Coordinates of C-alpha atoms in Angstrom, one line a residue:
M19 CA -8.7 26.4 59.6
A20 CA -9.5 28.0 56.3
T21 CA -13.2 27.7 56.9
L22 CA -12.9 29.3 60.3
L23 CA -10.8 32.2 58.8
L24 CA -13.5 32.8 56.2
T25 CA -16.1 33.1 58.9
L26 CA -14.2 35.0 61.6
S27 CA -12.7 37.5 59.1
N28 CA -16.0 39.3 59.2
L29 CA -15.3 40.4 62.8
M30 CA -13.1 43.1 61.2
F31 CA -16.4 45.0 60.6
L32 CA -16.5 45.7 64.4
A33 CA -14.0 48.5 63.7
P34 CA -16.1 50.5 61.2
I35 CA -19.2 49.8 63.3
A36 CA -17.6 51.3 66.4
L37 CA -16.2 54.3 64.5
S38 CA -19.6 54.9 62.9
V39 CA -21.4 54.9 66.3
Y40 CA -18.7 57.1 67.8
R41 CA -19.2 59.6 65.0
C42 CA -23.0 59.4 65.1
L43 CA -23.2 57.7 61.7
L44 CA -26.0 55.3 62.6
V45 CA -27.1 54.4 59.1
E46 CA -23.5 53.4 58.2
A47 CA -23.1 51.4 61.4
S48 CA -26.4 49.6 60.7
V49 CA -25.2 48.6 57.2
Y50 CA -21.9 47.3 58.5
A51 CA -23.6 45.3 61.2
Y52 CA -26.0 43.8 58.7
T53 CA -23.1 42.9 56.4
M54 CA -21.0 41.3 59.2
F55 CA -24.0 39.3 60.5
F56 CA -25.1 37.8 57.2
S57 CA -21.6 37.3 55.7
T58 CA -20.7 35.4 58.9
F59 CA -23.7 33.1 58.8
Y60 CA -23.6 32.7 55.0
H61 CA -20.1 31.4 55.1
A62 CA -20.9 29.2 58.1
C63 CA -23.7 27.7 55.9
D64 CA -21.6 27.6 52.7
Q65 CA -19.4 24.7 53.8
P66 CA -18.9 21.1 52.6
G67 CA -19.7 18.2 54.9
E68 CA -22.0 18.1 57.9
A69 CA -20.5 20.8 60.0
V70 CA -22.6 23.6 58.7
L71 CA -24.8 26.2 60.5
C72 CA -27.7 27.6 58.4
I73 CA -29.9 29.9 60.3
L74 CA -31.9 30.7 57.2
N75 CA -32.3 29.2 53.7
Y76 CA -29.0 29.1 51.9
D77 CA -30.2 31.2 49.0
T78 CA -31.5 33.9 51.4
L79 CA -28.2 34.0 53.2
Q80 CA -26.2 34.3 50.0
Y81 CA -28.5 37.1 48.7
C82 CA -28.2 39.1 52.0
D83 CA -24.4 38.6 52.0
F84 CA -24.0 40.0 48.5
L85 CA -26.5 42.8 49.2
G86 CA -24.7 43.8 52.4
S87 CA -21.3 44.0 50.7
G88 CA -22.5 46.2 47.9
V89 CA -24.5 48.6 50.1
A90 CA -21.6 48.8 52.6
I91 CA -19.4 50.1 49.8
W92 CA -22.2 52.4 48.6
V93 CA -22.8 54.0 52.0
T94 CA -19.1 54.5 52.7
I95 CA -18.5 56.4 49.5
L96 CA -21.6 58.6 49.9
C97 CA -20.6 59.3 53.5
M98 CA -17.2 60.5 52.2
A99 CA -19.0 62.9 49.8
R100 CA -20.5 64.8 52.8
L101 CA -23.8 65.5 51.0
K102 CA -26.7 67.3 52.6
A103 CA -28.7 65.0 54.8
A104 CA -31.8 64.9 52.6
L105 CA -29.9 64.1 49.4
K106 CA -27.6 61.6 51.1
Y107 CA -30.5 59.5 52.4
V108 CA -32.4 59.6 49.1
L109 CA -29.3 58.3 47.4
L110 CA -28.7 55.7 50.1
L111 CA -32.2 54.3 49.6
L112 CA -32.1 54.5 45.8
G113 CA -28.7 52.8 45.7
T114 CA -30.0 50.0 48.0
L115 CA -33.0 49.4 45.7
V116 CA -30.7 49.3 42.6
F117 CA -28.4 46.8 44.3
A118 CA -31.4 44.6 45.3
M119 CA -32.6 44.6 41.7
S120 CA -29.2 44.0 40.1
L121 CA -28.4 41.1 42.4
Q122 CA -31.7 39.5 41.6
L123 CA -30.7 39.6 37.9
D124 CA -27.2 38.2 38.4
R125 CA -25.5 37.9 41.8
R126 CA -22.1 37.1 40.5
G127 CA -21.8 39.8 37.9
A128 CA -18.9 42.1 38.9
W129 CA -20.5 45.1 37.3
N130 CA -23.7 44.7 39.3
M131 CA -21.7 45.8 42.3
M132 CA -19.1 48.0 40.7
G133 CA -21.5 50.0 38.5
P134 CA -23.5 51.6 41.3
C135 CA -20.3 52.1 43.3
L136 CA -18.6 53.9 40.4
F137 CA -21.6 56.2 40.3
A138 CA -21.2 57.0 44.0
F139 CA -17.5 57.6 43.4
V140 CA -18.3 60.1 40.7
V141 CA -20.7 61.9 43.1
M142 CA -18.0 62.0 45.7
I143 CA -15.4 63.3 43.4
S144 CA -17.8 66.0 42.1
M145 CA -18.5 67.2 45.6
W146 CA -14.8 67.3 46.5
V147 CA -14.0 69.2 43.3
Y148 CA -16.8 71.6 44.1
R149 CA -15.5 72.2 47.6
C150 CA -12.0 72.7 46.2
G151 CA -13.2 75.5 43.9
H152 CA -15.5 77.0 46.5
R153 CA -12.9 77.2 49.2
R154 CA -9.9 77.8 47.0
H155 CA -7.8 75.0 48.5
C156 CA -7.6 71.2 48.4
Y157 CA -10.4 69.2 50.0
P158 CA -10.0 67.4 52.5
T159 CA -7.8 70.2 53.8
S160 CA -5.6 68.3 56.2
W161 CA -2.5 66.5 54.9
Q162 CA -2.7 64.2 57.9
R163 CA -6.2 63.2 56.7
W164 CA -4.7 62.2 53.3
V165 CA -1.6 60.5 54.6
F166 CA -2.9 58.6 57.6
Y167 CA -6.5 57.8 56.5
L168 CA -7.4 58.4 52.9
L169 CA -4.3 56.9 51.2
P170 CA -4.3 53.7 53.3
G171 CA -8.0 53.4 52.9
I172 CA -7.9 53.9 49.1
S173 CA -5.0 51.4 48.8
M174 CA -6.9 48.8 50.8
A175 CA -10.0 49.4 48.7
A176 CA -8.0 49.1 45.4
V177 CA -6.5 45.8 46.5
A178 CA -9.9 44.5 47.6
I179 CA -11.4 45.4 44.2
A180 CA -8.5 43.6 42.4
I181 CA -9.0 40.5 44.5
Y182 CA -12.8 40.5 44.0
T183 CA -12.7 41.0 40.2
S184 CA -9.7 39.0 39.1
M185 CA -7.8 37.0 41.7
M186 CA -10.4 34.7 43.3
T187 CA -10.3 31.1 42.1
S188 CA -11.8 27.9 43.4
D189 CA -8.4 26.8 44.8
N190 CA -7.6 30.0 46.7
Y191 CA -11.2 31.1 47.5
Y192 CA -11.0 30.6 51.3
Y193 CA -8.0 32.8 51.7
T194 CA -8.6 35.5 49.0
H195 CA -12.2 35.9 50.1
S196 CA -11.1 36.2 53.8
I197 CA -8.7 38.9 52.7
W198 CA -11.5 40.6 50.8
H199 CA -13.6 40.7 54.0
M200 CA -10.8 42.2 56.0
L201 CA -9.8 44.8 53.3
L202 CA -13.5 45.8 52.8
A203 CA -14.0 46.4 56.6
G204 CA -10.5 48.0 57.0
S205 CA -10.9 50.4 54.2
A206 CA -14.3 51.5 55.5
A207 CA -12.8 52.3 58.9
F208 CA -10.0 54.4 57.3
L209 CA -12.3 56.2 54.8
L210 CA -15.2 57.2 57.1
P211 CA -15.0 61.0 57.5
P212 CA -14.3 62.5 60.9
R213 CA -17.3 63.6 63.0
D214 CA -18.6 67.1 62.7
K215 CA -17.1 69.6 65.1
H216 CA -20.4 70.4 66.7
T217 CA -21.2 66.7 67.3
E218 CA -20.0 65.2 70.6
P219 CA -18.5 61.7 70.6
W220 CA -21.1 59.0 71.2
S221 CA -23.8 61.7 71.2
C222 CA -26.3 59.3 69.6
S223 CA -26.2 57.1 72.7
Q224 CA -27.1 60.0 75.0
K225 CA -30.6 59.9 76.6
L226 CA -32.8 62.5 75.1
T227 CA -35.9 64.2 76.5
C228 CA -37.9 63.8 73.2
H229 CA -38.7 60.2 72.6
Y230 CA -39.4 60.9 68.9
Q231 CA -35.7 61.5 68.3
I232 CA -32.8 59.1 68.0
C233 CA -30.0 61.7 67.7
K234 CA -29.8 65.4 68.6
N235 CA -30.6 67.7 65.7
H236 CA -28.0 70.1 64.5
R237 CA -30.4 72.9 65.2
E238 CA -33.2 73.4 67.7
E239 CA -36.7 72.7 66.5
L240 CA -39.0 75.6 66.3
Y241 CA -41.9 73.7 67.7
T242 CA -42.6 71.3 70.6
V243 CA -44.0 67.8 70.0
T244 CA -46.9 67.2 72.3

């Protein structure tokens, strides 16, 4: 039962995946799907006895699981910062490369994951403070956003970090790590920013006339692709 819980707890990532697609955050949705897939099959392979399912080499599954978890946190925080698109995607790529390097050095080092995430957190706070000063009021502006989304999401993330860094033992691993999965996915669902006002729900899934595009641009192009 504990083994099944450890594997199926990753299905919680379906919530942030659906929300990301609904809000046209395709990069974030892709990262959450990657994390859910490899975490599920890593834990299906990481079991005692003969009832194991290893679709890839165990070491590869473990690496992909750790990488997905770190990058999922990274993209969520950067998405909350609401950076300009070019800067956002540069940081997403650089952060992923840093995670890939640090996990190769030491996969179980807590700071290998927390260090880059703290940097992303500083970027997010800096952008929020800048917007507060520029707009002369608190950002995000809605109290409903704080009460019903940010505070629950931050609380879940804080508990997840506490579990990951100090509460997991060999005796309680199956349960604490399952809770870590659910809190990580749940906090992402709460913390993802709302869609832009000019973006229609599910707009990325609409059929477009230009086959070079995935999503509609925020402004019309000044040229025609031929």
